[in-house]
Tab-separated table of N, CA and C in Angstrom:
chain	number	residue	atom	x	y	z
A	1	MET	N	54.907	97.269	100.947
A	1	MET	CA	55.872	98.144	101.546
A	1	MET	C	57.137	98.044	100.756
A	2	SER	N	57.880	99.049	100.567
A	2	SER	CA	59.129	99.272	99.789
A	2	SER	C	60.251	98.504	100.410
A	3	ALA	N	61.218	97.973	99.639
A	3	ALA	CA	62.352	97.379	100.168
A	3	ALA	C	63.279	98.277	100.899
A	4	SER	N	63.182	99.500	100.484
A	4	SER	CA	64.102	100.457	101.134
A	4	SER	C	63.316	101.505	102.057
A	5	THR	N	63.966	101.896	103.162
A	5	THR	CA	63.336	102.778	104.055
A	5	THR	C	63.330	104.235	103.529
A	6	ALA	N	64.410	104.657	102.926
A	6	ALA	CA	64.615	106.063	102.522
A	6	ALA	C	64.596	106.065	101.025
A	7	ASN	N	64.122	107.115	100.352
A	7	ASN	CA	64.055	107.410	99.034
A	7	ASN	C	65.250	108.106	98.603
A	8	ALA	N	65.414	108.323	97.222
A	8	ALA	CA	66.598	108.960	96.866
A	8	ALA	C	66.753	110.378	97.205
A	9	GLU	N	65.655	111.041	97.315
A	9	GLU	CA	65.787	112.469	97.780
A	9	GLU	C	66.202	112.526	99.256
A	10	THR	N	65.685	111.713	100.066
A	10	THR	CA	66.079	111.690	101.490
A	10	THR	C	67.503	111.290	101.580
A	11	ILE	N	68.058	110.473	100.819
A	11	ILE	CA	69.466	110.078	100.866
A	11	ILE	C	70.321	111.196	100.483
A	12	ALA	N	69.866	111.884	99.359
A	12	ALA	CA	70.580	113.023	98.749
A	12	ALA	C	70.703	114.157	99.917
A	13	GLN	N	69.552	114.362	100.542
A	13	GLN	CA	69.636	115.380	101.704
A	13	GLN	C	70.657	115.048	102.756
A	14	ALA	N	70.602	113.628	103.176
A	14	ALA	CA	71.632	113.216	104.102
A	14	ALA	C	72.953	113.380	103.582
A	15	LEU	N	73.287	113.101	102.339
A	15	LEU	CA	74.661	113.200	101.912
A	15	LEU	C	75.074	114.686	101.927
A	16	GLU	N	74.152	115.656	101.541
A	16	GLU	CA	74.511	117.008	101.686
A	16	GLU	C	74.804	117.506	103.096
A	17	GLU	N	74.044	116.965	104.018
A	17	GLU	CA	74.327	117.368	105.385
A	17	GLU	C	75.768	116.829	105.858
A	18	LEU	N	75.994	115.551	105.426
A	18	LEU	CA	77.410	114.932	105.655
A	18	LEU	C	78.477	115.789	105.034
A	19	ALA	N	78.223	116.195	103.826
A	19	ALA	CA	79.209	117.075	103.161
A	19	ALA	C	79.466	118.383	103.869
A	20	PHE	N	78.465	118.949	104.401
A	20	PHE	CA	78.508	120.155	105.268
A	20	PHE	C	79.304	119.906	106.504
A	21	LEU	N	78.931	118.833	107.163
A	21	LEU	CA	79.612	118.559	108.380
A	21	LEU	C	81.071	118.200	108.210
A	22	LEU	N	81.393	117.494	107.073
A	22	LEU	CA	82.767	117.179	106.852
A	22	LEU	C	83.571	118.431	106.577
A	23	GLU	N	82.935	119.393	105.825
A	23	GLU	CA	83.682	120.587	105.514
A	23	GLU	C	83.883	121.480	106.808
A	24	LEU	N	82.855	121.498	107.633
A	24	LEU	CA	83.122	122.231	109.001
A	24	LEU	C	84.255	121.577	109.690
A	25	LYS	N	84.368	120.299	109.710
A	25	LYS	CA	85.274	119.466	110.457
A	25	LYS	C	86.736	119.712	109.782
A	26	GLY	N	86.779	120.188	108.535
A	26	GLY	CA	88.124	120.375	107.859
A	26	GLY	C	88.609	119.176	107.175
A	27	GLU	N	87.633	118.271	106.745
A	27	GLU	CA	88.065	117.074	106.066
A	27	GLU	C	88.605	117.353	104.669
A	28	ASN	N	89.188	116.397	104.055
A	28	ASN	CA	89.633	116.464	102.746
A	28	ASN	C	88.587	117.025	101.801
A	29	PRO	N	88.825	118.052	101.017
A	29	PRO	CA	87.816	118.623	100.165
A	29	PRO	C	87.248	117.527	99.201
A	30	PHE	N	88.090	116.557	98.777
A	30	PHE	CA	87.680	115.461	97.971
A	30	PHE	C	86.512	114.754	98.507
A	31	LYS	N	86.454	114.423	99.837
A	31	LYS	CA	85.418	113.751	100.500
A	31	LYS	C	84.250	114.648	100.468
A	32	VAL	N	84.326	115.896	100.736
A	32	VAL	CA	83.153	116.808	100.704
A	32	VAL	C	82.511	116.774	99.334
A	33	ARG	N	83.335	116.923	98.289
A	33	ARG	CA	82.868	116.981	96.932
A	33	ARG	C	82.199	115.563	96.541
A	34	ALA	N	82.770	114.533	97.060
A	34	ALA	CA	82.232	113.149	96.755
A	34	ALA	C	80.759	113.041	97.266
A	35	HIS	N	80.607	113.579	98.514
A	35	HIS	CA	79.260	113.580	99.052
A	35	HIS	C	78.315	114.499	98.223
A	36	GLU	N	78.762	115.608	97.940
A	36	GLU	CA	77.937	116.536	97.160
A	36	GLU	C	77.514	116.004	95.729
A	37	ASN	N	78.561	115.324	95.202
A	37	ASN	CA	78.295	114.690	93.871
A	37	ASN	C	77.325	113.464	94.006
A	38	GLY	N	77.427	112.800	95.100
A	38	GLY	CA	76.564	111.662	95.278
A	38	GLY	C	75.117	112.182	95.390
A	39	ALA	N	74.946	113.281	96.071
A	39	ALA	CA	73.574	113.891	96.226
A	39	ALA	C	72.975	114.291	94.807
A	40	ARG	N	73.860	114.850	94.018
A	40	ARG	CA	73.511	115.250	92.655
A	40	ARG	C	73.129	114.041	91.829
A	41	ILE	N	73.923	112.968	91.939
A	41	ILE	CA	73.652	111.801	91.109
A	41	ILE	C	72.336	111.166	91.563
A	42	LEU	N	72.048	111.178	92.903
A	42	LEU	CA	70.795	110.602	93.257
A	42	LEU	C	69.608	111.393	92.880
A	43	ARG	N	69.719	112.715	92.931
A	43	ARG	CA	68.628	113.562	92.402
A	43	ARG	C	68.352	113.380	90.944
A	44	ALA	N	69.343	112.953	90.146
A	44	ALA	CA	69.192	112.873	88.574
A	44	ALA	C	68.820	111.426	88.222
A	45	LEU	N	68.494	110.699	89.239
A	45	LEU	CA	68.311	109.237	88.864
A	45	LEU	C	67.175	109.065	87.856
A	46	ASP	N	67.478	108.167	86.843
A	46	ASP	CA	66.486	107.822	85.780
A	46	ASP	C	65.988	106.470	85.973
A	47	THR	N	66.241	105.867	87.251
A	47	THR	CA	65.778	104.523	87.478
A	47	THR	C	65.390	104.561	89.000
A	48	ASP	N	64.881	103.302	89.376
A	48	ASP	CA	64.537	103.314	90.863
A	48	ASP	C	65.782	103.031	91.675
A	49	LEU	N	65.641	103.277	93.009
A	49	LEU	CA	66.805	103.202	93.899
A	49	LEU	C	67.497	101.849	94.001
A	50	LYS	N	66.603	100.714	93.943
A	50	LYS	CA	67.228	99.426	93.948
A	50	LYS	C	68.120	99.150	92.766
A	51	THR	N	67.605	99.511	91.618
A	51	THR	CA	68.433	99.393	90.361
A	51	THR	C	69.685	100.020	90.510
A	52	PHE	N	69.531	101.419	90.925
A	52	PHE	CA	70.754	102.206	91.149
A	52	PHE	C	71.734	101.556	91.941
A	53	LEU	N	71.361	101.103	93.104
A	53	LEU	CA	72.280	100.469	94.106
A	53	LEU	C	72.961	99.240	93.455
A	54	GLU	N	72.189	98.445	92.794
A	54	GLU	CA	72.778	97.283	92.043
A	54	GLU	C	73.923	97.652	90.998
A	55	ARG	N	73.533	98.769	90.201
A	55	ARG	CA	74.442	99.258	89.209
A	55	ARG	C	75.724	99.775	89.936
A	56	ALA	N	75.560	100.540	91.005
A	56	ALA	CA	76.626	101.114	91.716
A	56	ALA	C	77.507	100.061	92.369
A	57	ALA	N	76.908	99.005	92.868
A	57	ALA	CA	77.749	97.866	93.427
A	57	ALA	C	78.466	97.217	92.371
A	58	ALA	N	78.079	97.243	91.173
A	58	ALA	CA	78.868	96.516	90.133
A	58	ALA	C	79.861	97.497	89.518
A	59	GLY	N	79.933	98.648	90.090
A	59	GLY	CA	80.894	99.567	89.540
A	59	GLY	C	80.496	100.354	88.272
A	60	GLU	N	79.233	100.339	87.998
A	60	GLU	CA	78.759	100.894	86.711
A	60	GLU	C	78.316	102.411	86.833
A	61	VAL	N	78.437	102.942	88.100
A	61	VAL	CA	77.960	104.365	88.216
A	61	VAL	C	79.293	105.291	88.583
A	62	LYS	N	79.548	106.092	87.556
A	62	LYS	CA	80.734	106.909	87.808
A	62	LYS	C	80.412	107.905	88.919
A	63	GLY	N	81.451	108.177	89.830
A	63	GLY	CA	81.331	109.059	90.912
A	63	GLY	C	80.749	108.440	92.286
A	64	ILE	N	80.473	107.155	92.253
A	64	ILE	CA	79.979	106.487	93.422
A	64	ILE	C	81.077	105.387	93.777
A	65	GLY	N	81.880	105.731	94.780
A	65	GLY	CA	82.895	104.821	95.179
A	65	GLY	C	82.354	103.845	96.307
A	66	GLU	N	83.223	102.910	96.728
A	66	GLU	CA	82.895	101.991	97.670
A	66	GLU	C	82.320	102.589	98.931
A	67	ASN	N	83.096	103.589	99.520
A	67	ASN	CA	82.693	104.081	100.872
A	67	ASN	C	81.350	104.880	100.728
A	68	LEU	N	81.118	105.612	99.618
A	68	LEU	CA	79.906	106.330	99.454
A	68	LEU	C	78.821	105.419	99.168
A	69	LEU	N	78.991	104.471	98.436
A	69	LEU	CA	78.012	103.370	98.230
A	69	LEU	C	77.546	102.676	99.496
A	70	GLU	N	78.499	102.478	100.364
A	70	GLU	CA	78.113	101.859	101.652
A	70	GLU	C	77.246	102.814	102.524
A	71	LYS	N	77.587	104.117	102.432
A	71	LYS	CA	76.609	105.023	103.160
A	71	LYS	C	75.282	105.162	102.472
A	72	ILE	N	75.252	105.175	101.232
A	72	ILE	CA	74.002	105.251	100.548
A	72	ILE	C	73.145	104.080	100.886
A	73	THR	N	73.764	102.777	100.792
A	73	THR	CA	73.031	101.650	101.072
A	73	THR	C	72.547	101.613	102.586
A	74	THR	N	73.334	102.035	103.414
A	74	THR	CA	72.938	102.010	104.901
A	74	THR	C	71.737	102.939	105.057
A	75	ILE	N	71.843	104.133	104.459
A	75	ILE	CA	70.848	105.127	104.720
A	75	ILE	C	69.523	104.546	103.962
A	76	SER	N	69.603	103.897	102.838
A	76	SER	CA	68.455	103.372	102.098
A	76	SER	C	67.787	102.359	102.922
A	77	LYS	N	68.551	101.540	103.792
A	77	LYS	CA	67.955	100.432	104.516
A	77	LYS	C	67.441	100.874	105.899
A	78	THR	N	68.230	101.851	106.546
A	78	THR	CA	67.900	102.205	107.876
A	78	THR	C	67.136	103.599	107.983
A	79	GLY	N	67.304	104.377	106.951
A	79	GLY	CA	66.764	105.742	107.058
A	79	GLY	C	67.671	106.663	107.815
A	80	ARG	N	68.883	106.179	108.155
A	80	ARG	CA	69.856	106.989	108.905
A	80	ARG	C	71.286	106.882	108.303
């Protein structure tokens, strides 16, 4: 069994949904774009999700900040 519950595509879909909801709520456009960019980054992965998360935690992935990384990690572990 995989160490993560959700795969990169599932997480990307969740980030896109979050971006949509943030936009409806009238949140800062930067937050909306950050979630959309996070989804694009996940869809373009050239490595497995675990390696990506390790690289992102080390600050090696441009466009993935601390808050977005926390959301991606939570979704990867819990599926939500």
